[in-house]
PDB file of C-alpha atoms in Angstrom:
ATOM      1  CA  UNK A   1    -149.228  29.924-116.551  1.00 83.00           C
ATOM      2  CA  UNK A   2    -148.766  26.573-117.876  1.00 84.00           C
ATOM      3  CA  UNK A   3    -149.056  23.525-115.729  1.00 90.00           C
ATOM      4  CA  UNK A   4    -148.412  19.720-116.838  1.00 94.00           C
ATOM      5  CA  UNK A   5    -149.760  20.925-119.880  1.00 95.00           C
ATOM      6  CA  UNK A   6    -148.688  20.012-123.812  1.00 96.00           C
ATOM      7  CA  UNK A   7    -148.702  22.617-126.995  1.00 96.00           C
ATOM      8  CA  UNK A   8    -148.164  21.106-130.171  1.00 97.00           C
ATOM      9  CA  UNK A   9    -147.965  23.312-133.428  1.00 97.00           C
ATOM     10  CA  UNK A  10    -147.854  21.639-137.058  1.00 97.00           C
ATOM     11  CA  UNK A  11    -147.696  24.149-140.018  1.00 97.00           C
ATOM     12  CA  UNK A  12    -146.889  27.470-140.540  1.00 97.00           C
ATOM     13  CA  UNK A  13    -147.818  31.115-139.111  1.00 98.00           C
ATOM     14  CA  UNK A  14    -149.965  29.659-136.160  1.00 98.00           C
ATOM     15  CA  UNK A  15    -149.398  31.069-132.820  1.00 93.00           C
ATOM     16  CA  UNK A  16    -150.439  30.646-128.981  1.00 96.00           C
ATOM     17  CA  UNK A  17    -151.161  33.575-126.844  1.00 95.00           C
ATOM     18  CA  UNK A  18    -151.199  32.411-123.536  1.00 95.00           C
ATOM     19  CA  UNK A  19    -152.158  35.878-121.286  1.00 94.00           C
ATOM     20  CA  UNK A  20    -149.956  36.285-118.162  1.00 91.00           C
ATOM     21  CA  UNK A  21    -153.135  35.825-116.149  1.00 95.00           C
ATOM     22  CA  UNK A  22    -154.956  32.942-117.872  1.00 96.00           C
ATOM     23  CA  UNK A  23    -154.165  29.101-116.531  1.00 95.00           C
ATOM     24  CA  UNK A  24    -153.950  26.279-118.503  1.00 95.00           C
ATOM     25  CA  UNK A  25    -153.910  23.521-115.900  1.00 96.00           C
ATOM     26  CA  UNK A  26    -153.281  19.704-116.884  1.00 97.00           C
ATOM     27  CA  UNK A  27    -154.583  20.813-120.612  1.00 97.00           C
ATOM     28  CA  UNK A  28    -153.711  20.153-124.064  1.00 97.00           C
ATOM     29  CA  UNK A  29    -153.643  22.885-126.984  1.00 97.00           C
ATOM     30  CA  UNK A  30    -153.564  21.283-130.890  1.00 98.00           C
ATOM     31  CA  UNK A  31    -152.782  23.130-133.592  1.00 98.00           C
ATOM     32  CA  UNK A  32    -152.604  21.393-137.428  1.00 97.00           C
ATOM     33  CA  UNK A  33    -152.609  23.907-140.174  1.00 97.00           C
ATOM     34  CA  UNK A  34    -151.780  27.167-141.539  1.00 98.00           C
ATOM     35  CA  UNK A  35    -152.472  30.533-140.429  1.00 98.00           C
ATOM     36  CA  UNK A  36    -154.599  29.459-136.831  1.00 98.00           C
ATOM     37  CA  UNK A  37    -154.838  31.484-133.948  1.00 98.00           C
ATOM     38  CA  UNK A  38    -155.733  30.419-129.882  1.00 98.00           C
ATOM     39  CA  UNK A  39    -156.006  33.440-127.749  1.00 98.00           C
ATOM     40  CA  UNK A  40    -156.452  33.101-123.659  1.00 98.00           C
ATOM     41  CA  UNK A  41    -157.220  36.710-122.650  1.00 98.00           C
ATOM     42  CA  UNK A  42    -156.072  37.374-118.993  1.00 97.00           C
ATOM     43  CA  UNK A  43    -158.317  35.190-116.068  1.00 97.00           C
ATOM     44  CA  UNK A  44    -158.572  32.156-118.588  1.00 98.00           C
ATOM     45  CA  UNK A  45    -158.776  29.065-116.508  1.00 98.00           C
ATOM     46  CA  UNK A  46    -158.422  25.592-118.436  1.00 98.00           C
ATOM     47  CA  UNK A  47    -158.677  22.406-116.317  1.00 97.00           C
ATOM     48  CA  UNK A  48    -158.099  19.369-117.623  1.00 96.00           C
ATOM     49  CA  UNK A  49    -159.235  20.780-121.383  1.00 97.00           C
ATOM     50  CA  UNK A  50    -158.174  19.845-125.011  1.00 97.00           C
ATOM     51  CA  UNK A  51    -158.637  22.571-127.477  1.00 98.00           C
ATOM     52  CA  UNK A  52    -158.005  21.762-130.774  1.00 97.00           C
ATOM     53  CA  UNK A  53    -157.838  23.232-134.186  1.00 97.00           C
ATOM     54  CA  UNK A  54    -156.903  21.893-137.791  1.00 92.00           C
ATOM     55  CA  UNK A  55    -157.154  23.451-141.127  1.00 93.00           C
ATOM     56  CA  UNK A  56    -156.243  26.858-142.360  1.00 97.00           C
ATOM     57  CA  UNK A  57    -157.214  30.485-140.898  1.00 98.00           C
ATOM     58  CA  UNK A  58    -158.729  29.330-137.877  1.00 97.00           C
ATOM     59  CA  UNK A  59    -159.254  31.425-134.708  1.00 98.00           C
ATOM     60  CA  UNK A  60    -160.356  30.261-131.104  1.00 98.00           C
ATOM     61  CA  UNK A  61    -160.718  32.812-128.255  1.00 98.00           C
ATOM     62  CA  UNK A  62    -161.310  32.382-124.706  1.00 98.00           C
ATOM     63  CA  UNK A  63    -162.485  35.193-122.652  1.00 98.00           C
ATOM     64  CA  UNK A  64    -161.375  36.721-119.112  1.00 98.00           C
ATOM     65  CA  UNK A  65    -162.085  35.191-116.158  1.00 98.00           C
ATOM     66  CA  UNK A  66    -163.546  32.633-118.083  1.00 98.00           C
ATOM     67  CA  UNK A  67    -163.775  28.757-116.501  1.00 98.00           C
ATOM     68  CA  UNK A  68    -163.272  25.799-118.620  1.00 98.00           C
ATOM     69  CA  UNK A  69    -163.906  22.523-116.808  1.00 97.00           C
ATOM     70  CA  UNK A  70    -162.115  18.614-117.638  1.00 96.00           C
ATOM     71  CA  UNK A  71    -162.863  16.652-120.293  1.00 97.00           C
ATOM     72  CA  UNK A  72    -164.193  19.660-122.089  1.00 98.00           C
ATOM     73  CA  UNK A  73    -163.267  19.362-125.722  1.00 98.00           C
ATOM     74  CA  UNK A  74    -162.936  22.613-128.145  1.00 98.00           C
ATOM     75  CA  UNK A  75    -162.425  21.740-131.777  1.00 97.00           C
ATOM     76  CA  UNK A  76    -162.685  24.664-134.441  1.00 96.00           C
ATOM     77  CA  UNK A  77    -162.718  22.622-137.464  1.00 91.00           C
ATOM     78  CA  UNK A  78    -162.152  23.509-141.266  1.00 91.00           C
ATOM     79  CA  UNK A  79    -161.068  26.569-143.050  1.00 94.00           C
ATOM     80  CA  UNK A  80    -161.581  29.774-141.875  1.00 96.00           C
ATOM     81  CA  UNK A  81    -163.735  28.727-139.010  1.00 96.00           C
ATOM     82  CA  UNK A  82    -163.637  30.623-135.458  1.00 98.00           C
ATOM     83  CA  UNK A  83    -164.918  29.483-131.756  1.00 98.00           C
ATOM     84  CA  UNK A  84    -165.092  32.620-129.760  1.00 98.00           C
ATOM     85  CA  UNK A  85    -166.482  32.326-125.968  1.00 98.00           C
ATOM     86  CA  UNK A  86    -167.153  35.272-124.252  1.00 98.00           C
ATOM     87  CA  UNK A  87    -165.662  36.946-120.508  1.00 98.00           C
ATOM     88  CA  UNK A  88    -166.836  35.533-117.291  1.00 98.00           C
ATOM     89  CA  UNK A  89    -168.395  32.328-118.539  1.00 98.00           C
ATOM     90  CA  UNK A  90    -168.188  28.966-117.029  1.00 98.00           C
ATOM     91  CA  UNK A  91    -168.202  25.853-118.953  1.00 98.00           C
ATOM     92  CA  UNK A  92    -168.570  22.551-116.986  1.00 98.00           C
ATOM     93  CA  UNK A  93    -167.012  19.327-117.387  1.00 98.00           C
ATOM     94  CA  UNK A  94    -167.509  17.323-120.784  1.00 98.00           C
ATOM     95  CA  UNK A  95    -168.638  20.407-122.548  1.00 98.00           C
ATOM     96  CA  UNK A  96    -168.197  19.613-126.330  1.00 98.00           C
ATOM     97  CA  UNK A  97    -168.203  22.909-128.872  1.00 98.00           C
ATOM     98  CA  UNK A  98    -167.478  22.196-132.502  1.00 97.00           C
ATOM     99  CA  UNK A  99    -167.536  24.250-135.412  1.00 98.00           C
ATOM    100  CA  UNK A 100    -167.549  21.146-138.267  1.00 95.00           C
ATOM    101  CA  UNK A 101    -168.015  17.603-138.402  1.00 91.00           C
ATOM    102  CA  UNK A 102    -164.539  16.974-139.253  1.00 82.00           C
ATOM    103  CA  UNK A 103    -166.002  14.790-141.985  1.00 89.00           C
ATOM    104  CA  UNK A 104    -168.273  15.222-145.484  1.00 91.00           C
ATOM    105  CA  UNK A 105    -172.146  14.146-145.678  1.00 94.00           C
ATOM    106  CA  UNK A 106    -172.641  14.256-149.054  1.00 95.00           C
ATOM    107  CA  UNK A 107    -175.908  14.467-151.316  1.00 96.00           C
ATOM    108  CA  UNK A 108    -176.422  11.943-154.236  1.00 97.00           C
ATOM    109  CA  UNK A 109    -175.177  14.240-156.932  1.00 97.00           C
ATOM    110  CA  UNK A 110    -171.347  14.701-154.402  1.00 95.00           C
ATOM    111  CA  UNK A 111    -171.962  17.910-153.335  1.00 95.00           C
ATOM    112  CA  UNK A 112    -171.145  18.546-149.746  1.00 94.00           C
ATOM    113  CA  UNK A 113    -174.045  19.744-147.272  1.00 95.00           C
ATOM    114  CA  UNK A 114    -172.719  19.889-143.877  1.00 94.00           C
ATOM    115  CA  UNK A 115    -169.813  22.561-144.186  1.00 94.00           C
ATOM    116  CA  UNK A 116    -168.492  23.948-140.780  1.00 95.00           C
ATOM    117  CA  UNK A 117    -169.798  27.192-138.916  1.00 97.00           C
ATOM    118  CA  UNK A 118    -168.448  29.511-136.638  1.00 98.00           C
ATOM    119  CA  UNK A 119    -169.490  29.101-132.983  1.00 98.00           C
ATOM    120  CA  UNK A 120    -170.075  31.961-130.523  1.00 98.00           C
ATOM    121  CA  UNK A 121    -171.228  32.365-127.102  1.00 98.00           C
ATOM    122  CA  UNK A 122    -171.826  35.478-125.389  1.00 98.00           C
ATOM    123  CA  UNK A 123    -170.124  37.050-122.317  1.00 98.00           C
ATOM    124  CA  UNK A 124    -171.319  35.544-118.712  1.00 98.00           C
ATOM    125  CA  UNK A 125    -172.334  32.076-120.096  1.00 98.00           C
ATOM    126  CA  UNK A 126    -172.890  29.047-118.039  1.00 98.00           C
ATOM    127  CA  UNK A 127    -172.565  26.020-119.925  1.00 98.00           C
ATOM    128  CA  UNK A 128    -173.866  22.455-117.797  1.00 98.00           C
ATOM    129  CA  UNK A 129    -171.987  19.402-117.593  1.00 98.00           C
ATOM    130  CA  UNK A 130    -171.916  17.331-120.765  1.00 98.00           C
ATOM    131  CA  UNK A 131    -173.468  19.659-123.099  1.00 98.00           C
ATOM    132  CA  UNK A 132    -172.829  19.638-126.509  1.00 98.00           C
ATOM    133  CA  UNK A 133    -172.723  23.324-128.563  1.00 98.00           C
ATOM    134  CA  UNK A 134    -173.352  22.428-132.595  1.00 97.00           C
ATOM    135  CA  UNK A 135    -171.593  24.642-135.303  1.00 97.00           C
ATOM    136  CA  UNK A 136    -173.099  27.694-136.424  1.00 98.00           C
ATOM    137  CA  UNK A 137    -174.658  28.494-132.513  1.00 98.00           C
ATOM    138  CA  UNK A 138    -174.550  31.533-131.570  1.00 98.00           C
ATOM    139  CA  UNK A 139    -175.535  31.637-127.523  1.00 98.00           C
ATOM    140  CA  UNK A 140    -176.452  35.643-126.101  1.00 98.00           C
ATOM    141  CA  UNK A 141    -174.896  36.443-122.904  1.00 98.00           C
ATOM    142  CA  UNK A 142    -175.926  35.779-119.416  1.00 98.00           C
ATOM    143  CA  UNK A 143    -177.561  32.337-120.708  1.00 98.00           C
ATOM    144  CA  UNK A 144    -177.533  29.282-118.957  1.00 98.00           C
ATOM    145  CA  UNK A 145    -176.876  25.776-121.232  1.00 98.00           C
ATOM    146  CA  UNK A 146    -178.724  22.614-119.092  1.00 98.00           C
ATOM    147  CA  UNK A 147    -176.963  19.587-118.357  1.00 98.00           C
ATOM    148  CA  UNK A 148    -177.068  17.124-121.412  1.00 98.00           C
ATOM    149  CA  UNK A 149    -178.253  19.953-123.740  1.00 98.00           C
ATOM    150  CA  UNK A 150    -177.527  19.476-127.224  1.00 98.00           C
ATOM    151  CA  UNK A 151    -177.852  23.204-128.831  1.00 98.00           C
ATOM    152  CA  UNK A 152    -178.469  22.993-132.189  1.00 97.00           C
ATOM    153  CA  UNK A 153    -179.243  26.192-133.356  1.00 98.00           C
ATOM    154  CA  UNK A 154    -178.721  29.735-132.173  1.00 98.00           C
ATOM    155  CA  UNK A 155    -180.669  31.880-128.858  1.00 98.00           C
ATOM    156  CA  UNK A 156    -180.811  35.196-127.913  1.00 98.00           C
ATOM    157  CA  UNK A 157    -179.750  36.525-124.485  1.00 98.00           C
ATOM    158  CA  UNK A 158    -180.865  36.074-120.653  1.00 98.00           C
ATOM    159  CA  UNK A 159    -182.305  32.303-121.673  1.00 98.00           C
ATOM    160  CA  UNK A 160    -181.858  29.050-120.017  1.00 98.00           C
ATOM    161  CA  UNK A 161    -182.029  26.136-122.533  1.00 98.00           C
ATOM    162  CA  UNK A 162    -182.092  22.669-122.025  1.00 98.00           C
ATOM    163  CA  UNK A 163    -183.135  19.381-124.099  1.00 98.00           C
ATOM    164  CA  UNK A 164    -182.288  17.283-127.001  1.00 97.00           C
ATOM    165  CA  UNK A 165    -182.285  19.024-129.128  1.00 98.00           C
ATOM    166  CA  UNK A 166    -182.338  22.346-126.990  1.00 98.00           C
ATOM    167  CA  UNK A 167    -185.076  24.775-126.733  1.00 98.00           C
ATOM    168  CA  UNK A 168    -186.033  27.586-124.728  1.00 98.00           C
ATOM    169  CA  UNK A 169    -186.529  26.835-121.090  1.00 98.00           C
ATOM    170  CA  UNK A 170    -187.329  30.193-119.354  1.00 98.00           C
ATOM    171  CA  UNK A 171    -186.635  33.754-120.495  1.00 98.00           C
ATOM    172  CA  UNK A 172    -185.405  37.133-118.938  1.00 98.00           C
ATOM    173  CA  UNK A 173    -183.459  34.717-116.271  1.00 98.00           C
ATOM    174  CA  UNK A 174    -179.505  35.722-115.517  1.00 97.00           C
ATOM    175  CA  UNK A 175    -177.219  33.450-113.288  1.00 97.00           C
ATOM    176  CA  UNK A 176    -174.396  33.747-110.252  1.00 94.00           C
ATOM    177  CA  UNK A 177    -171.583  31.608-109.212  1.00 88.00           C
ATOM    178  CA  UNK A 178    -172.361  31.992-105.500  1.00 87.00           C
ATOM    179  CA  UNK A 179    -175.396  30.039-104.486  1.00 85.00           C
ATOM    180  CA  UNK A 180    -177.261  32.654-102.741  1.00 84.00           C
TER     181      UNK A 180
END
């Protein structure tokens, strides 16, 4: 379903799949490129969310039943890049993930050093307000993200992180949406 909501598609052989089941609610979906791919499996629930993708043979997947809250911004940046989040996760308002800096650091001698990286995060993922997921992360399911965490590099399952730059909080922990 598709609410108040805005797809735009530049270039050639890029398609939406919007699932029967998945919601994209007051949302925006930007696509710039060849070959790109966005993918809401069924239970997808966007809020208030841009995603965004430029470049060539880009893919971003959402999970089932996963929760994206407003203001979030998904950008999967640069050739052949991919942002995949897992089933059942819930992201939180202002979550940033990006897969590229959208612009070139370069060394003395011109050579580029900050190319993009795929971004991952596992299935049952709960990512806190305002936290910011770095390219080349790859986050293991049932994790927990802190408010304000800036992940820089990539942890392994059942973890909370938190911190700027984020590091390992507490280990072997899992999460649930009901406060129990």
């Amino acid at each position: 379903m598709c609410v108040d909501s805005q797809i735009q598609i530049q270039g050639s052989n890029n398609f939406v799949l919007l699932d029967m089941d998945s919601v994209l609610f007051r949302s925006k979906i930007k696509v710039n490129g060849q070959n790109n791919r966005v993918i809401l499996h069924p239970g997808a629930y966007l809020s208030g969310v841009e995603l965004y993708i430029e470049d060539n043979n880009c893919t971003m997947e959402i999970g089932a039943n996963t929760y994206i809250g407003h203001h979030s911004h998904l950008a999967c940046t640069e050739d052949d890049s991919t942002l995949n989040i897992g089933s059942k996760c819930m992201l939180s308002s202002y979550v940033q993930i990006r897969t590229g800096d959208s612009h070139s650091i370069l060394d003395m001698e011109g050579s580029r050093i900050n190319p993009a990286a795929s971004v991952e995060i596992g299935d049952h993922c709960w990512l806190g307000e305002a936290c910011k997921v770095m390219k080349g992360v790859t986050l293991g399911r049932d994790s927990v993200v802190s408010t304000g965490a800036i992940v820089t590099k990539s942890f392994g399952s059942n973890v909370l992180v938190g911190g700027m730059p984020a590091k390992v909080l507490k280990t072997n922990i899992n999460w649930d949406e009901k406060r129990i």
